[in-house]
Short mmCIF file of C-alpha atoms and ligand atoms in Angstrom, two decimals:
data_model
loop_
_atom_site.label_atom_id
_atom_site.label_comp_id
_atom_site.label_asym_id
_atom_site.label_seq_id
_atom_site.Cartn_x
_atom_site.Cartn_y
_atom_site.Cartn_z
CA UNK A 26 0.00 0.00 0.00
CA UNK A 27 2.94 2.51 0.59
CA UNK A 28 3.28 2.61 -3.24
CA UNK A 29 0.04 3.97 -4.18
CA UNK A 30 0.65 7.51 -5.55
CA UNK A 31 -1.99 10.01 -5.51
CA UNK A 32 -2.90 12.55 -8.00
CA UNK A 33 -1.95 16.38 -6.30
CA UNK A 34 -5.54 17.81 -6.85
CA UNK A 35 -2.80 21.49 -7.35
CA UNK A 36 -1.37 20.02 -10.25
CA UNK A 37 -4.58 18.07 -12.37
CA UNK A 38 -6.64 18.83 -15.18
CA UNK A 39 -9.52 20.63 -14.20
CA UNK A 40 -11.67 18.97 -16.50
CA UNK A 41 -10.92 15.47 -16.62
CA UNK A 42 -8.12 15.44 -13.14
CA UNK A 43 -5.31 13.91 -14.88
CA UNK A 44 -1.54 14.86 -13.83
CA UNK A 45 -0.32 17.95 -15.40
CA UNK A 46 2.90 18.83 -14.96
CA UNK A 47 2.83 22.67 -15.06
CA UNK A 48 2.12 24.50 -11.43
CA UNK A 49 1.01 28.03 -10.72
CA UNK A 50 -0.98 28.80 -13.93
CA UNK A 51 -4.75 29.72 -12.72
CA UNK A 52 -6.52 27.44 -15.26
CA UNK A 53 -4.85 24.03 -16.24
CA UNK A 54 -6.90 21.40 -18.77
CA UNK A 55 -4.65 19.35 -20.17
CA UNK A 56 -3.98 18.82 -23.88
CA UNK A 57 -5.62 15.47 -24.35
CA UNK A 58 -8.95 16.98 -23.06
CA UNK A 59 -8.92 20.58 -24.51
CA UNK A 60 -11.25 19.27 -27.48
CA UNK A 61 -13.61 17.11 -25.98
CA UNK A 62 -17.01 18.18 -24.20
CA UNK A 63 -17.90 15.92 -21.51
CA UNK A 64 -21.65 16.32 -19.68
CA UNK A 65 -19.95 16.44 -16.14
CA UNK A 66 -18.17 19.43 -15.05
CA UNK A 67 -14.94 17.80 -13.98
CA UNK A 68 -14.11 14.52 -12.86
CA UNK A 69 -11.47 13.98 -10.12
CA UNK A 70 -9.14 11.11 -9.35
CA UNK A 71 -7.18 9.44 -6.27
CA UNK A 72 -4.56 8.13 -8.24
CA UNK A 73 -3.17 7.32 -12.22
CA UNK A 74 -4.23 4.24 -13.28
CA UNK A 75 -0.84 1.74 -13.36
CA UNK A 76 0.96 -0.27 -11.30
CA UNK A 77 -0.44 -1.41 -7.89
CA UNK A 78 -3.25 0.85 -8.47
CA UNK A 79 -4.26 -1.28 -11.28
CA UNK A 80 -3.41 -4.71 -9.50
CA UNK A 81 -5.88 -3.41 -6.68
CA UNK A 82 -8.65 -2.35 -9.30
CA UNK A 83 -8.31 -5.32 -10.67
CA UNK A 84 -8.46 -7.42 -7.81
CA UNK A 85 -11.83 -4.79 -6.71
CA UNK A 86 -13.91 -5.71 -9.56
CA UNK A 87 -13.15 -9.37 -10.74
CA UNK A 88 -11.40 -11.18 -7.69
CA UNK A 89 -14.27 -10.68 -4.89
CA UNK A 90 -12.33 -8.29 -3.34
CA UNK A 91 -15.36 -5.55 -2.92
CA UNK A 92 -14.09 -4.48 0.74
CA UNK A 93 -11.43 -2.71 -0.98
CA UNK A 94 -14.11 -0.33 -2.01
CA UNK A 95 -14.04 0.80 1.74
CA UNK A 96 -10.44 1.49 1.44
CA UNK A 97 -10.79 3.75 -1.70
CA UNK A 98 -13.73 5.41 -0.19
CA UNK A 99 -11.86 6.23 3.11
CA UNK A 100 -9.21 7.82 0.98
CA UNK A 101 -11.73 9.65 -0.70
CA UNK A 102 -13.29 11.12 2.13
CA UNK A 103 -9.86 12.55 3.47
CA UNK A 104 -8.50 13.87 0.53
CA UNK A 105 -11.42 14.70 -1.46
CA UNK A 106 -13.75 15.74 1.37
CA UNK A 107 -15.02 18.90 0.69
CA UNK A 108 -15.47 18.19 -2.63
CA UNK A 109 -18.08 15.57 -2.07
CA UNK A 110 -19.58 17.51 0.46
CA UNK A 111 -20.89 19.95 -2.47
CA UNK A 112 -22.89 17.22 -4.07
CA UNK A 113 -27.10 16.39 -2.82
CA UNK A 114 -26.82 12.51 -4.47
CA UNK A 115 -24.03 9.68 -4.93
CA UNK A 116 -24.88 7.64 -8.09
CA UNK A 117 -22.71 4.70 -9.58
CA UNK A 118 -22.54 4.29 -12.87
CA UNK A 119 -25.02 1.17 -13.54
CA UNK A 120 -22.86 -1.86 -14.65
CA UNK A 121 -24.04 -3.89 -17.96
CA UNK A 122 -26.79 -6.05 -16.58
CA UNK A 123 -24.48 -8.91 -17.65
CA UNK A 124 -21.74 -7.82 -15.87
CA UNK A 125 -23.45 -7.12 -12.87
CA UNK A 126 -25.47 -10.64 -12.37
CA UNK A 127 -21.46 -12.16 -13.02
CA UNK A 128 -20.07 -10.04 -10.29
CA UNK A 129 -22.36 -9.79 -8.18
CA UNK A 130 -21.80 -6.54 -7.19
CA UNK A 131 -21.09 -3.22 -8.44
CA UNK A 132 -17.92 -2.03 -7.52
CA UNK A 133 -18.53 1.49 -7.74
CA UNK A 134 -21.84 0.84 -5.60
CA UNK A 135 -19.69 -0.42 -2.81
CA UNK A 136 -17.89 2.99 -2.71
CA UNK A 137 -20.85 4.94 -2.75
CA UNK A 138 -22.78 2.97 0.05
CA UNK A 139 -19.29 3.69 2.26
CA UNK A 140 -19.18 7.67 1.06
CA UNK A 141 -23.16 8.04 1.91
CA UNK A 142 -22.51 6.27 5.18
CA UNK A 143 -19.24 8.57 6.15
CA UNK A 144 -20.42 11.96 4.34
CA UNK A 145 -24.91 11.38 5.29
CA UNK A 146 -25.29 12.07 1.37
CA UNK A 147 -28.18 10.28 -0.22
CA UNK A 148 -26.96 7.39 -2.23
CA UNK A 149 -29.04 6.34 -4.69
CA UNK A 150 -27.46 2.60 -6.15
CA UNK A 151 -30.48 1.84 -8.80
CA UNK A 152 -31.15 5.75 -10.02
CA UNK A 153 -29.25 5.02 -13.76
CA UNK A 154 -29.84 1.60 -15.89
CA UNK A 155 -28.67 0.82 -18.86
CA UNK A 156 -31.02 -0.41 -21.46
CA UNK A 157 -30.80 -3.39 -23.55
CA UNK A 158 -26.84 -4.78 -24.97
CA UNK A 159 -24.61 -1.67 -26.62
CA UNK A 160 -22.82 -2.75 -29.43
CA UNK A 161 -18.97 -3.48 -28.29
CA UNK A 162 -17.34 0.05 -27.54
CA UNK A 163 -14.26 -1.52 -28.98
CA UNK A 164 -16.12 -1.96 -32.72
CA UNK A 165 -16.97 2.01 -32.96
CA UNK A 166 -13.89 3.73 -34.10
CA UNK A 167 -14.71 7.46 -33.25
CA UNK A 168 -14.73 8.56 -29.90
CA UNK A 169 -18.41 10.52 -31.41
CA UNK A 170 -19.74 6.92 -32.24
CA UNK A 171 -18.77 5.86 -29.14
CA UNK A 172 -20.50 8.22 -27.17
CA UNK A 173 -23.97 8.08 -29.22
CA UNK A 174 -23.85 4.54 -28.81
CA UNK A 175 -23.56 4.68 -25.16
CA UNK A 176 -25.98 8.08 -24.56
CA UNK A 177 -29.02 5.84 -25.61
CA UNK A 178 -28.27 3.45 -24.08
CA UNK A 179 -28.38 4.91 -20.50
CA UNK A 180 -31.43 6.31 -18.82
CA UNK A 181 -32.77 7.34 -14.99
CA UNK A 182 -35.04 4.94 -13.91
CA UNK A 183 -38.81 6.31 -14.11
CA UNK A 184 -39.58 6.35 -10.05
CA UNK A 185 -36.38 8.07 -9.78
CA UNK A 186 -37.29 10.98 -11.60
CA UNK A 187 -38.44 13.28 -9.40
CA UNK A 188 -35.29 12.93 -7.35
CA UNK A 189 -33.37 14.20 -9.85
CA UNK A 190 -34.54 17.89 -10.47
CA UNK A 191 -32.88 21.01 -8.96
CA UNK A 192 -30.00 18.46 -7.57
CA UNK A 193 -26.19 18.68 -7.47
CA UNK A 194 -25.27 15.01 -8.25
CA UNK A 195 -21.90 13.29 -7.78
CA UNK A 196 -21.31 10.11 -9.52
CA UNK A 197 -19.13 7.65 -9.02
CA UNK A 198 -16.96 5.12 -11.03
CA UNK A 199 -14.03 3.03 -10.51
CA UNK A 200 -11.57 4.52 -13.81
CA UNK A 201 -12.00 7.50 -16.17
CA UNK A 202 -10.60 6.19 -19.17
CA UNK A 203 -12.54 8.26 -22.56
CA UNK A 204 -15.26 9.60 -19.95
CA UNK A 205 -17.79 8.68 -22.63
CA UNK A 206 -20.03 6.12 -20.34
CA UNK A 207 -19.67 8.91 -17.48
CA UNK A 208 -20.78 11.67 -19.85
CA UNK A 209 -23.39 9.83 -21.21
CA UNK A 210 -24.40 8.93 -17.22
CA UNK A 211 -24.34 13.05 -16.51
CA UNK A 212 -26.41 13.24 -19.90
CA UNK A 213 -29.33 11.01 -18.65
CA UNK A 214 -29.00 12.98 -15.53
CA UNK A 215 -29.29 16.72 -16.84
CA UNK A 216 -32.11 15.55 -19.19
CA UNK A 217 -33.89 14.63 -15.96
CA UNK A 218 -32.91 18.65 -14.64
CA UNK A 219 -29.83 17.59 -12.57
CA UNK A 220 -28.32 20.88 -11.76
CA UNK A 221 -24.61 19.93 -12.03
CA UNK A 222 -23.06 16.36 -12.37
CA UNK A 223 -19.59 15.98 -11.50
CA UNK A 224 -17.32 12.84 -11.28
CA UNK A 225 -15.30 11.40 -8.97
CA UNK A 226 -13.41 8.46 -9.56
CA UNK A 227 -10.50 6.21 -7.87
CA UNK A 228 -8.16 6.31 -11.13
CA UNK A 229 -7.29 8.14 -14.22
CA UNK A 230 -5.75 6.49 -17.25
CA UNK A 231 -3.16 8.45 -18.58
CA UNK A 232 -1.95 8.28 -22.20
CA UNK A 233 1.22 6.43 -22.65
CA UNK A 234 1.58 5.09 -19.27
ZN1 ZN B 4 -7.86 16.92 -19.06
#
């Protein structure tokens, strides 16, 4: 565990909260997002996505190892605190119904059960669904295709509706890779009159790492 190195919120994209290497510039999005519009206002990360962060991940979501969903929450709370606190609602991103009867669990559920339970925030596990089977991500070349593929494919659940409106909502994943499923998650969610969607996630891939 002493390996695990965090991302310095000082020195992240403020878009999409990967390491940037320039300090003490007001404003800092990083190249690799500059171009893109995502739905959610930022998304922030505890740590890059390599090493023993990805051996944990790993382990998280396909070895049974949920409880380490309390650990990343934990760290999430103290480093990411205030943060969280400015959100109404914690909502996962909804696993592929496939997936999720495999695993048993979604991962990024587990975190936001822990967060609600630490923070008092409303979690709300079943709010977003995904309908039907998308097409493989990896078949759709364009990151455009990609995302239209994905935006219809994920909706808020009709009795959840009304708990949407006029709310600052924080969802949650496990990695931020294109931030298409998470956009098309904060999508569903402003349709429904979210007032802000942000991200937070426990890691960023960065290119080339
Ligand atoms: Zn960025």
């Amino acid at each position: 565990m002493n390996n695990l190195e965090f991302i310095d919120s000082s020195m992240a994209c403020i878009r999409c909260g990967a390491p940037v290497s320039v300090k003490g510039i007001e404003v800092i999005v990083c190249k690799n997002c500059g171009g893109l519009n995502f739905s959610f206002i930022k998304n922030e990360s505890l740590f890059v996505y390599r090493d023993s962060v990805k051996e944990l991940i790993h382990k998280f979501k396909f070895k049974s190892r949920w409880k380490l969903g309390f650990l990343f929450a934990d760290f999430m709370i103290s480093r990411k605190g205030a943060f969280i606190r400015g959100y109404d609602l914690l909502v996962p991103v909804p696993l592929n119904p496939l997936r999720f009867l495999k695993r048993g669990y979604n991962q990024s559920g587990i975190i936001g059960r822990r967060l609600s339970s630490l923070t008092g925030i409303p979690f709300y596990g079943n709010l977003l669904s995904r309908r039907g089977w998308s097409k493989p991500q990896s078949g759709l070349k364009t990151l455009k295709g990609r995302y239209s593929n994905m935006k219809d494919r994920i909706y808020v659940k009709r009795r959840f509706k009304g708990n949407v409106s006029g709310k600052r909502i924080l969802l949650l994943d496990d990695v931020m890779t294109t931030g298409i499923t998470a956009s098309a998650c904060s999508y569903a969610l402003i349709e429904c009159g979210a007032d802000e969607v942000a991200l937070l996630t426990v890691a960023r891939t960065v290119k080339g790492k």
